[in-house]
Amino acid sequence: MDNRNSILTDTLPDQAIFALDIGTRSIIGMVGMPDGERIHIVAIERAEHTKRAMIDGQIEDIDQVARIAGQVKERLEKKLGCRLNKVCVAAAGRALRTESVTFEMELSRAQKIDAESVSRLEAGAISEAEKIFMSREGKDSDRQFYLVGYTVSRYYLDNYMISNLVDHHGRVLKADIIATFLPTEVVESLYSAMHKINLEVASLTLEPIAAINAAIPQNIRLLNLAMVDIGAGTSDIAVCRDGSVTGYTMAILAGDEITESIMKEYLVDFDTAEKIKAEIDEAEELHFTDILGFEQTITRESIFESIKEASSRLCEEISAKIMEINGGMPSAVFLAGGGSRLAGLKEGIVEHLKIDPKRVAIAGNNFKINAYSEEYDLENPEYATPLGIVISAGFNIVNDSYRITLNDRPAKIFRNGSFTVMDVLMMNGYNYQDMIGRSGQNLVVSVNGKRTVFYGEKAEPSVLKLNGEEAQLSDPVNAEDWIVFIPARHGKTASAKLSDVTSLDSNKKVTVNGEPVKTDVVLKSGDRIEIEEFVKEADTVEKEEKTFSEDRNDGRSVTGSVNVAHTPVSGIRLAPAEMGSMNIASGVPQEEVKKVQEVRGEITVFLNDIPLVLPPKPDNQPYYLMDMLEYSGLDFKNLTRQVMLEVNEESGYFQQELHNRDRVKIYQV
C-alpha cells in the first residue's frame, strides 16, 4: 500500500528522511519513511550536472552543485506535495587522509591512570597523526581537518604493552593509533551548497560508510566482506568483519577512466562517450557522431577492445586497495555504484584478486533487507549511496548531528557508536592544543656557565561544559546534549634582551657567544653570555666572616665560610660567580642592592597541582625551591626512591628562586 498520502502536508514529518547523494556525474535525491523494521522509499529523483562541477567526488563549483541539487529538491517537493527543510548527506571518501602514529605522554609522577588521562593521550596521538601527514604533504599548519574516526592498535604503560590503561599505576603512557581525517573544505563546501537551497544538514556521514550500510546489512557483517562503490570519479571501498566496519579507503580510478578511453579512441565528446559506455550491454552495434561530424558505427567487441587496458588498470587498483585495507583476501566482494555495471568489470576483479567468481557479486540483492518500494526498483546498484544515507539516518546507524549541539551549532558527527566529548570536539576541527593549551616557549641562556631561564607565558586553560556543567574530555555524550567549548589560549613565547641579564657599562666586559657586545641585543635560546667586571677601589672596612652555600656540579651542596678582608683593591677582575659569595659591601652592584631591598608580597605556587599561598618572609628574602620540601609530604628521613624536583615542567635545583604562579613538582620516582 502506498502511504505517501500520510506525508502530503506543508512540511515533511520528523520521522521522514530526505537524502541527497551528490556525485561527480549526477545528484540523486531519495525520500523514505520508516515503516517497522524497514524504510519505505516513496520518491526518487535524479539530475545530471550540466558541466563538471565536481572533481573526483569533491565540490569545485558550489553554485552549480547547489543549482542541480535545487532542481532535485523541487521535483521531490512537487511529487510529495510538501516542503523539504532538512537533508542527510555524505562526504566523498576521495579526500580522506589516514595516518598511523605512536604517541607518548609522560605524567609528572607515577600515578593511577584515569579515563581523562587516556583521553588526553588519544587526543595527543590524533593531533600528532594530523601533524605528520600535513608535514609530508606540505600543507599549511593552520589548515584544519575533521576527525572521521580512529582506532587504538595498542597501549603501553611504562613501555609494557597493556590492553587497558585505566586504573593501572604508571608514569609514561603510549598509544599506537590509526586516525582518519577529512579536510574542512570538503565538508564546508557541502554545507555551503545545501544552505544555498535553504536546506539544513541533519546528518553527515561518509559515502563508503553509507554504501556499506545499504550493501552489507548488520546481520551479515560477522563475515569478512568488502564493498566497492564505483562512481564516476572515485571508487570508495569499505571492509567489515566480526560485526563492524574495520576500515575504508578509496581508489583514485573509477568510471571516468573508461569514459576517457572511449573519447580518445573514437574522437567523441564526454557526453557521447558516457552514452557509448552505458549502451555497451544493450546492442551489438552502436551509432554516434564524432567531433569532426562523421557518423560512425562500431561493434560491441571493438569497444571492449578499446577499453580493455583502462578497465584492467581500474580492476588492478581496486583489488590492490581491497587487499591493503583488509590485510588480505576477503571472503566476498560486493560491487556497487553506477560503474559496477560496466561489462567485464566483475570478471576483472575476480582475475586480479584471484578469488572464486561466485564470491564477487553486484550489490543490490541485500537492499531489500532494510528498504522497500512499490514504485522503484531498488536493486539498482547505483542506489547504494543514497539508499545507504537514508538507511543510516532512518535507523540511527549514524548519529543525527543536529541532536548534539556544539557552541550553539549542530555538531558534525561522521560515524555511529558511542562518543566522548573529545570525539565530538575533534570531529569538529578542534585539536589537542585547543583542549590542553600550550605554554609559551622558554628562553634558556647560559650566564657565566650557569643556566638561566626566562619562562614563557602560561597558557590560559580551555573552558569545557556539558549541558551547563563543568566537563572532562572523557565524559560520554548522548543525544540532545549540548557542549560549550572555548579553546585554550596559548602562552606567549619568552623574550629577553641582554639588559635583562646585566647592565652594560664601562666597568664590564660582556661577550655573547664569544663576541664582545657594547649595545643591548635580543637574546636567543642557547646564547652563551660571559660577564667580567672590574672592581673599583673601596674604603677599608672591618674584616667579617660570611657563610655561603653553593651547588656543585656533582649535585651536592657545599656549605662553609669565607673571610673577606675589606682592604682597598685595584685592578682585580672578578666573575659574577665569584662575586656571588660576597656581601653588599664587597662589590655587589647597586641595582642588585635595590632589588633585594624591595618589599616582597605573598606569592602563590602550585605544589603538585595544589595551590599554596606563601606569605612574605620576615627577612624579606625570596622563596626557593628547597623551601617547598617541608610542604611536599615526603619523609626525607625514610626515602626509598630518588626524589625529582621540577619547576614549570623543567628540572629544578634547591636554590632556584620561585615566582608567583610557578608550578612545582616534588615526588619520588
XYZ file of C-alpha atoms in Angstrom:
669
model
C 0.000 0.000 0.000
C 1.293 3.438 -0.933
C 1.327 5.503 2.249
C 2.548 8.735 0.638
C -0.752 10.436 1.489
C 0.391 10.380 5.116
C 3.135 12.889 4.319
C 1.242 15.228 1.971
C 1.439 18.164 4.348
C 3.194 21.527 4.332
C 6.390 20.036 5.726
C 7.832 16.568 5.884
C 7.158 14.742 9.193
C 10.088 14.480 11.582
C 10.455 10.754 11.023
C 10.839 11.101 7.235
C 14.341 11.128 5.728
C 15.436 13.201 2.751
C 18.839 12.153 1.386
C 20.992 13.674 -1.354
C 23.820 11.747 -2.977
C 25.985 14.423 -4.594
C 28.116 12.539 -7.064
C 30.674 13.509 -9.672
C 28.283 12.999 -12.603
C 24.821 13.336 -11.054
C 22.800 14.108 -7.950
C 20.260 11.585 -6.672
C 17.576 12.582 -4.190
C 15.657 9.993 -2.188
C 12.889 10.286 0.415
C 12.000 7.471 2.800
C 9.567 6.847 5.620
C 10.393 4.362 8.409
C 7.877 1.529 8.322
C 8.512 -1.033 11.033
C 11.880 -2.671 10.529
C 12.287 -1.313 7.005
C 12.159 2.041 5.261
C 9.580 2.753 2.581
C 11.195 4.699 -0.267
C 8.423 6.972 -1.536
C 10.238 9.224 -4.009
C 13.455 9.261 -6.058
C 14.709 11.981 -8.409
C 17.944 12.359 -10.352
C 19.605 15.194 -12.273
C 22.856 15.282 -14.246
C 25.448 18.017 -13.833
C 25.419 20.211 -16.937
C 29.132 20.907 -16.507
C 31.953 19.406 -14.447
C 31.092 20.965 -11.093
C 32.563 18.002 -9.215
C 36.094 16.650 -9.475
C 36.648 13.149 -8.075
C 33.625 13.442 -5.807
C 34.656 16.808 -4.363
C 32.715 20.029 -4.989
C 34.538 22.511 -7.226
C 31.658 24.808 -8.227
C 29.375 25.354 -5.228
C 26.813 27.431 -7.153
C 26.482 24.820 -9.907
C 26.082 21.962 -7.418
C 23.506 23.986 -5.466
C 21.554 24.678 -8.667
C 21.314 20.999 -9.672
C 20.588 19.917 -6.087
C 17.864 22.570 -6.002
C 16.265 21.038 -9.105
C 16.192 17.605 -7.473
C 14.724 19.103 -4.316
C 11.969 20.950 -6.227
C 10.970 17.843 -8.191
C 10.695 15.819 -4.991
C 8.653 18.571 -3.304
C 6.197 18.613 -6.238
C 5.954 14.844 -6.200
C 5.331 14.726 -2.435
C 3.329 17.911 -2.079
C 5.394 19.146 0.866
C 8.452 21.209 1.655
C 11.846 19.676 2.354
C 13.808 21.548 5.020
C 16.361 19.038 6.333
C 18.700 16.856 4.327
C 21.021 13.950 5.064
C 24.243 13.921 3.049
C 27.539 12.069 2.734
C 31.032 13.403 2.113
C 33.138 11.772 -0.582
C 35.901 9.448 0.524
C 38.253 10.937 -2.090
C 39.869 13.392 0.324
C 40.272 11.061 3.297
C 43.681 11.111 4.978
C 44.738 8.154 7.115
C 47.862 8.106 9.275
C 49.398 5.661 11.754
C 51.365 7.099 14.655
C 52.848 6.238 18.042
C 52.411 8.933 20.685
C 53.903 9.094 24.171
C 52.765 11.186 27.134
C 54.771 11.452 30.353
C 52.967 12.360 33.562
C 54.637 14.494 36.223
C 54.797 11.497 38.549
C 53.740 7.868 38.730
C 50.026 7.798 39.484
C 46.759 5.964 38.953
C 45.631 6.325 35.340
C 42.098 7.648 34.877
C 39.886 7.945 31.801
C 40.743 11.638 31.408
C 44.454 10.837 31.079
C 43.655 8.239 28.408
C 41.532 10.786 26.522
C 44.399 13.278 26.606
C 46.772 10.594 25.341
C 44.461 9.727 22.451
C 43.843 13.392 21.616
C 47.586 13.985 21.528
C 48.088 10.973 19.257
C 45.373 12.145 16.867
C 46.895 15.636 16.634
C 50.332 14.117 16.068
C 48.947 11.993 13.224
C 47.435 15.082 11.605
C 50.720 16.953 12.001
C 52.655 14.126 10.311
C 50.562 13.873 7.158
C 50.254 17.655 6.871
C 54.033 17.938 7.047
C 54.501 15.173 4.490
C 52.064 16.761 2.057
C 53.408 20.269 2.590
C 50.116 21.584 3.963
C 49.721 24.873 5.782
C 49.829 24.211 9.520
C 46.746 26.387 10.020
C 44.634 24.176 7.779
C 42.122 22.228 9.826
C 40.834 18.713 9.395
C 37.848 16.936 10.848
C 38.467 13.656 12.614
C 36.371 10.980 10.948
C 37.411 8.119 13.187
C 40.356 6.461 14.875
C 41.400 3.073 16.203
C 43.868 2.393 19.011
C 46.000 -0.584 17.997
C 47.698 -0.968 21.380
C 48.520 0.842 24.599
C 51.766 0.850 26.583
C 52.364 1.733 30.231
C 55.981 2.402 31.217
C 56.974 0.618 27.974
C 54.950 -2.524 28.730
C 52.120 -3.413 26.341
C 48.723 -3.367 28.034
C 45.159 -3.738 26.773
C 43.547 -1.138 29.044
C 45.309 1.701 30.850
C 42.524 2.774 33.207
C 43.155 2.149 36.946
C 46.739 0.961 36.439
C 49.639 2.888 38.020
C 52.418 4.345 35.950
C 54.007 7.460 34.541
C 54.754 7.013 30.822
C 51.692 6.365 28.623
C 51.960 5.438 24.967
C 49.470 4.540 22.238
C 49.622 3.290 18.646
C 46.670 4.636 16.669
C 45.306 4.807 13.130
C 43.378 8.055 12.570
C 41.334 9.148 9.550
C 40.672 12.802 8.704
C 38.648 14.808 6.213
C 39.745 18.327 5.141
C 37.416 21.049 6.376
C 36.844 22.435 2.882
C 35.253 19.152 1.747
C 32.646 19.381 4.495
C 32.201 23.162 4.409
C 31.616 23.206 0.629
C 28.937 20.553 1.094
C 27.262 22.613 3.830
C 27.505 25.808 1.734
C 25.786 24.182 -1.249
C 22.954 22.939 0.972
C 22.491 26.325 2.661
C 22.152 27.988 -0.753
C 18.958 25.995 -1.350
C 17.674 26.523 2.209
C 18.424 23.028 3.460
C 19.685 22.304 6.959
C 22.122 19.384 7.142
C 20.508 16.949 9.552
C 23.162 14.232 9.402
C 26.510 13.725 7.758
C 28.383 10.518 7.067
C 30.971 9.264 4.585
C 29.970 7.802 1.232
C 31.770 4.457 1.791
C 30.084 4.089 5.191
C 26.669 4.878 3.699
C 27.166 2.462 0.814
C 28.208 -0.429 3.044
C 25.174 0.196 5.287
C 22.995 -0.483 2.233
C 25.026 -3.213 0.535
C 26.067 -5.209 3.616
C 23.423 -5.232 6.392
C 24.487 -5.563 10.010
C 23.356 -9.165 10.297
C 25.966 -10.457 7.809
C 28.945 -8.357 8.945
C 30.374 -11.163 11.047
C 31.884 -12.305 7.759
C 34.945 -10.614 6.283
C 33.355 -8.715 3.395
C 34.425 -5.868 1.108
C 32.216 -3.324 -0.639
C 33.364 -1.235 -3.625
C 31.212 1.732 -4.673
C 32.433 2.608 -8.184
C 31.375 6.096 -9.124
C 32.500 8.386 -11.913
C 35.474 9.993 -10.171
C 36.305 7.636 -7.303
C 35.877 4.067 -6.153
C 35.082 4.030 -2.431
C 35.992 0.868 -0.533
C 34.863 -0.354 2.887
C 35.552 -3.662 4.636
C 33.938 -5.346 7.613
C 34.472 -8.332 9.876
C 33.334 -9.520 13.305
C 30.198 -7.390 13.148
C 31.660 -3.957 12.409
C 33.272 -1.850 9.690
C 37.038 -2.154 10.171
C 38.335 0.228 7.518
C 37.631 2.323 4.466
C 39.694 3.831 1.698
C 39.359 4.816 -1.947
C 40.908 4.040 -5.315
C 41.912 7.000 -7.478
C 40.497 5.303 -10.584
C 36.792 4.977 -11.419
C 34.299 5.150 -14.275
C 35.778 8.276 -15.842
C 38.877 6.264 -16.782
C 36.734 4.162 -19.095
C 34.921 7.195 -20.492
C 38.159 8.977 -21.310
C 39.493 5.898 -23.118
C 36.425 5.893 -25.368
C 36.839 9.634 -26.021
C 40.430 9.156 -27.194
C 39.713 6.068 -29.272
C 36.683 7.402 -31.190
C 37.184 11.206 -31.035
C 33.906 11.934 -29.247
C 32.957 14.381 -26.525
C 32.490 13.362 -22.906
C 28.689 13.012 -23.038
C 28.821 10.855 -26.171
C 31.481 8.639 -24.585
C 29.288 8.238 -21.481
C 26.369 7.203 -23.680
C 28.513 4.653 -25.520
C 29.720 3.228 -22.210
C 26.164 2.896 -20.906
C 24.921 1.118 -24.060
C 27.678 -1.488 -24.383
C 25.437 -4.225 -22.974
C 22.316 -3.136 -24.843
C 23.266 -3.529 -28.527
C 25.655 -5.376 -30.812
C 26.349 -2.159 -32.748
C 26.397 1.462 -31.593
C 25.880 4.586 -33.722
C 27.254 8.053 -32.922
C 28.720 11.220 -34.435
C 32.316 12.143 -33.647
C 33.685 15.666 -33.016
C 34.532 16.046 -36.725
C 30.907 15.472 -37.680
C 31.340 11.988 -39.142
C 28.769 9.358 -38.307
C 30.263 6.112 -37.077
C 29.044 2.609 -36.383
C 31.125 0.388 -34.104
C 30.703 -3.122 -32.793
C 30.450 -4.079 -29.189
C 33.644 -6.142 -29.449
C 35.683 -3.188 -30.728
C 34.544 -1.057 -27.781
C 35.595 -3.779 -25.329
C 38.998 -3.893 -27.005
C 39.397 -0.097 -26.759
C 38.656 -0.007 -23.022
C 40.483 -3.224 -22.124
C 43.628 -1.516 -20.836
C 41.758 1.138 -18.786
C 39.407 -1.499 -17.353
C 42.377 -3.654 -16.338
C 44.024 -0.691 -14.559
C 40.778 0.025 -12.704
C 40.380 -3.609 -11.584
C 44.032 -3.817 -10.540
C 43.809 -0.611 -8.470
C 40.566 -1.673 -6.746
C 41.948 -5.148 -5.971
C 45.172 -3.721 -4.513
C 43.232 -1.311 -2.265
C 40.952 -4.098 -1.030
C 43.969 -6.226 -0.086
C 45.679 -3.251 1.576
C 42.778 -2.083 3.751
C 41.653 -5.626 4.597
C 45.119 -7.008 5.243
C 44.445 -9.953 2.922
C 41.765 -11.629 0.870
C 38.131 -11.009 1.955
C 35.523 -13.740 1.966
C 33.427 -11.947 -0.650
C 33.209 -8.662 -2.572
C 30.132 -6.574 -3.396
C 30.301 -4.116 -6.316
C 28.039 -1.067 -6.100
C 27.605 2.279 -7.838
C 26.931 3.149 -11.465
C 30.363 1.913 -12.544
C 29.754 -1.562 -11.154
C 27.566 -2.475 -14.157
C 30.381 -1.937 -16.659
C 30.708 -5.083 -18.734
C 33.773 -7.123 -17.822
C 34.466 -5.314 -14.547
C 33.343 -8.150 -12.309
C 35.486 -10.615 -14.244
C 38.480 -8.266 -13.975
C 38.136 -8.061 -10.186
C 37.975 -11.860 -9.993
C 41.130 -12.120 -12.100
C 43.205 -9.607 -10.123
C 42.028 -10.773 -6.686
C 42.365 -14.429 -7.709
C 39.099 -15.139 -5.940
C 36.296 -17.601 -6.686
C 33.926 -15.944 -9.254
C 30.980 -16.934 -7.028
C 32.368 -14.652 -4.308
C 32.098 -11.408 -6.315
C 28.595 -10.025 -6.841
C 26.827 -6.857 -7.912
C 25.258 -5.201 -4.849
C 21.503 -4.776 -4.747
C 20.116 -8.079 -3.568
C 20.549 -7.047 0.060
C 18.927 -3.619 -0.339
C 15.501 -5.159 0.310
C 16.550 -6.241 3.811
C 16.361 -2.646 5.062
C 14.222 -0.880 2.442
C 11.367 -1.444 0.009
C 9.420 0.478 -2.605
C 6.232 -0.124 -4.583
C 7.271 2.178 -7.437
C 11.044 1.932 -7.770
C 13.482 -0.884 -8.498
C 15.774 -0.549 -5.508
C 18.116 -3.314 -6.669
C 19.867 -0.783 -8.919
C 23.488 -0.742 -7.628
C 23.616 2.986 -8.357
C 21.298 3.486 -5.362
C 23.850 2.125 -2.882
C 24.971 5.517 -1.566
C 21.626 7.428 -1.464
C 19.856 4.404 -0.034
C 22.667 3.947 2.447
C 22.295 7.564 3.584
C 18.559 7.025 4.146
C 19.121 3.745 5.997
C 21.917 5.244 8.138
C 19.746 8.164 9.242
C 16.488 6.228 9.465
C 17.882 3.552 11.766
C 20.208 5.975 13.555
C 23.215 3.993 12.330
C 24.960 7.335 12.052
C 24.040 9.717 14.858
C 21.978 12.649 13.626
C 24.325 15.564 14.137
C 21.575 18.063 14.941
C 20.933 16.105 18.126
C 24.286 17.190 19.583
C 24.926 20.929 19.838
C 28.416 22.418 19.976
C 28.683 26.150 20.732
C 25.050 26.709 19.677
C 25.531 24.967 16.312
C 24.777 21.406 15.190
C 27.846 19.261 15.697
C 29.219 17.238 12.794
C 29.199 13.508 13.517
C 30.629 11.124 10.918
C 30.205 7.678 12.414
C 27.998 5.621 14.648
C 28.627 4.324 18.130
C 29.275 5.959 21.472
C 31.050 9.315 21.754
C 33.043 11.229 24.307
C 33.391 14.993 24.488
C 36.851 14.605 22.948
C 35.417 12.704 19.947
C 32.891 15.449 19.240
C 35.461 18.244 19.554
C 37.963 16.558 17.238
C 35.267 15.683 14.712
C 34.524 19.394 14.518
C 38.013 20.671 13.788
C 39.489 21.185 17.260
C 42.838 19.652 18.129
C 44.889 18.660 21.165
C 46.425 22.121 21.664
C 42.945 23.710 21.634
C 41.978 21.442 24.522
C 45.169 21.434 26.580
C 46.821 24.746 25.708
C 50.482 25.319 25.161
C 52.692 27.401 27.420
C 54.948 29.867 25.689
C 58.371 28.504 24.835
C 61.041 29.188 27.443
C 64.174 31.129 26.582
C 67.251 29.385 28.002
C 70.663 31.045 28.012
C 73.950 30.489 29.819
C 75.336 33.270 32.035
C 78.912 32.605 33.121
C 78.254 28.893 32.716
C 75.045 28.952 34.777
C 71.754 28.030 33.104
C 69.307 30.939 33.179
C 65.666 30.512 32.145
C 63.155 33.156 31.072
C 59.784 31.444 31.280
C 57.165 31.689 28.545
C 53.701 32.859 29.418
C 51.440 30.159 30.815
C 48.525 29.019 28.682
C 45.050 30.147 29.581
C 43.104 26.898 30.062
C 40.175 25.935 27.877
C 36.583 26.150 29.065
C 34.538 22.981 28.634
C 30.935 22.477 29.724
C 28.471 19.704 29.003
C 24.835 20.637 29.500
C 25.931 23.642 31.578
C 28.182 21.665 33.941
C 31.989 21.541 34.050
C 33.086 18.586 31.938
C 36.103 16.464 31.061
C 37.256 15.197 27.675
C 36.433 11.636 28.683
C 32.784 12.359 29.559
C 30.273 10.466 27.372
C 27.941 12.451 25.106
C 24.328 11.459 24.478
C 21.573 12.559 22.121
C 20.282 16.105 22.756
C 23.386 17.053 24.778
C 24.904 20.492 24.293
C 28.554 21.386 24.631
C 30.205 24.753 25.212
C 33.892 24.861 24.375
C 36.277 27.827 24.437
C 39.738 26.774 23.196
C 42.775 27.289 25.405
C 44.801 30.418 24.720
C 48.444 29.642 24.100
C 51.005 31.488 26.195
C 53.422 33.903 24.557
C 56.982 32.777 23.933
C 59.508 34.241 26.371
C 61.695 37.077 25.148
C 64.619 38.872 26.758
C 67.396 41.276 25.984
C 70.942 41.369 27.268
C 69.949 44.233 29.582
C 67.635 41.771 31.379
C 70.753 39.835 32.377
C 73.259 42.578 33.110
C 73.786 46.289 32.750
C 76.165 47.487 30.062
C 78.781 49.947 31.309
C 82.496 50.640 31.126
C 83.197 48.558 34.244
C 82.244 45.303 32.496
C 83.372 43.176 29.620
C 80.380 41.321 28.137
C 80.507 38.715 25.376
C 77.665 36.821 23.700
C 78.703 33.547 22.071
C 82.315 34.694 22.309
C 81.735 38.039 20.571
C 82.202 41.307 22.557
C 78.957 43.277 22.890
C 78.695 47.022 23.549
C 74.952 47.550 22.925
C 71.768 45.855 24.058
C 70.840 42.809 21.936
C 67.891 40.414 21.779
C 68.772 37.038 23.254
C 68.122 33.669 21.621
C 67.885 30.269 23.268
C 71.324 28.731 23.552
C 73.205 32.040 23.763
C 76.327 31.921 25.934
C 76.874 35.117 27.911
C 80.136 35.815 29.750
C 80.450 38.807 32.082
C 83.664 40.045 33.637
C 83.504 43.052 35.974
C 86.264 45.398 37.088
C 86.035 46.093 40.851
C 86.940 49.668 41.851
C 88.955 50.591 44.945
C 86.958 50.539 48.122
C 87.454 52.039 51.599
C 88.847 49.724 54.290
C 86.122 48.145 56.349
C 86.120 45.682 59.165
C 87.005 42.079 58.449
C 83.940 39.828 58.702
C 83.112 36.193 58.199
C 80.468 35.302 55.549
C 78.794 31.940 55.165
C 77.969 30.607 51.742
C 76.105 27.713 50.131
C 76.935 26.687 46.612
C 75.532 23.995 44.316
C 78.381 21.898 42.985
C 78.365 20.290 39.564
C 78.094 16.862 41.161
C 74.712 17.798 42.614
C 75.881 18.087 46.267
C 75.562 21.291 48.241
C 78.755 22.622 49.922
C 78.426 24.933 52.922
C 81.268 26.871 54.543
C 82.586 30.284 55.412
C 84.910 32.804 53.837
C 86.868 35.595 55.471
C 86.677 38.697 53.333
C 89.423 41.211 54.085
C 87.990 44.555 53.090
C 91.184 46.289 52.101
C 91.379 48.568 49.092
C 91.712 46.554 45.868
C 92.526 47.782 42.440
C 92.960 46.211 39.028
C 91.311 42.893 40.042
C 88.611 41.399 37.786
C 86.046 39.061 39.346
C 83.460 36.976 37.505
C 79.905 37.150 38.968
C 80.188 33.544 40.102
C 82.951 34.642 42.446
C 81.037 37.740 43.490
C 78.017 35.658 44.401
C 79.535 34.807 47.814
C 80.289 38.451 48.638
C 78.144 40.701 50.762
C 76.795 44.068 49.597
C 79.791 45.976 50.918
C 82.084 43.660 48.974
C 81.197 44.819 45.496
C 77.596 43.821 44.601
C 76.227 46.337 42.058
C 73.872 48.953 43.450
C 70.967 47.840 41.221
C 71.190 44.427 42.887
C 71.056 46.123 46.306
C 67.829 47.871 45.334
C 66.332 44.622 44.114
C 66.976 42.957 47.474
C 65.574 45.897 49.375
C 62.224 45.787 47.556
C 59.367 44.692 49.810
C 58.126 41.284 48.693
C 54.453 40.364 48.838
C 52.852 36.961 49.171
C 53.050 34.559 46.244
C 51.002 31.548 45.179
C 52.679 28.442 43.810
C 51.125 25.169 42.697
C 52.836 22.337 44.553
C 51.945 19.020 42.926
C 48.927 20.784 41.361
C 47.675 22.077 44.750
C 47.720 25.885 45.206
C 49.933 27.015 48.105
C 49.858 30.637 49.318
C 53.210 31.752 50.772
C 53.266 34.885 52.951
C 56.270 37.273 52.814
C 59.319 36.045 54.713
C 60.258 38.112 57.836
C 63.702 38.804 56.332
C 62.179 39.886 53.014
C 64.045 37.083 51.210
C 62.549 35.241 48.200
C 61.242 31.688 48.391
C 63.461 28.974 46.957
C 62.642 25.503 45.715
C 64.203 23.977 48.844
C 61.621 25.875 50.937
C 58.938 23.646 49.385
C 60.395 20.405 50.710
C 58.579 20.697 54.040
C 55.259 21.065 52.207
C 55.795 18.113 49.852
C 54.570 15.446 52.278
C 57.694 13.328 51.738
C 59.518 11.759 54.687
C 63.087 12.710 53.838
C 64.460 10.537 56.665
C 62.992 7.397 55.108
C 63.252 7.856 51.355
C 63.197 4.675 49.290
C 63.476 6.140 45.805
C 65.060 9.075 44.018
C 63.359 12.445 44.550
C 62.597 14.569 41.480
C 62.379 18.380 41.558
C 60.598 20.274 38.774
C 59.615 23.904 38.258
C 57.306 24.701 35.352
C 57.973 21.272 33.829
C 61.753 21.850 33.853
C 64.322 20.216 36.145
C 64.802 22.352 39.271
C 67.591 22.912 41.797
C 67.441 23.613 45.550
C 68.358 27.309 45.385
C 66.097 28.110 42.432
C 64.072 31.237 43.250
C 60.317 30.796 42.972
C 57.910 33.290 41.433
C 54.175 33.816 41.640
C 52.125 31.030 39.950
C 55.116 28.750 39.410
C 54.183 25.068 39.134
C 56.365 22.927 41.406
C 56.603 19.131 41.407
C 58.376 17.235 44.208
C 57.940 13.462 44.066
C 59.670 10.117 44.299
C 60.302 8.214 41.067
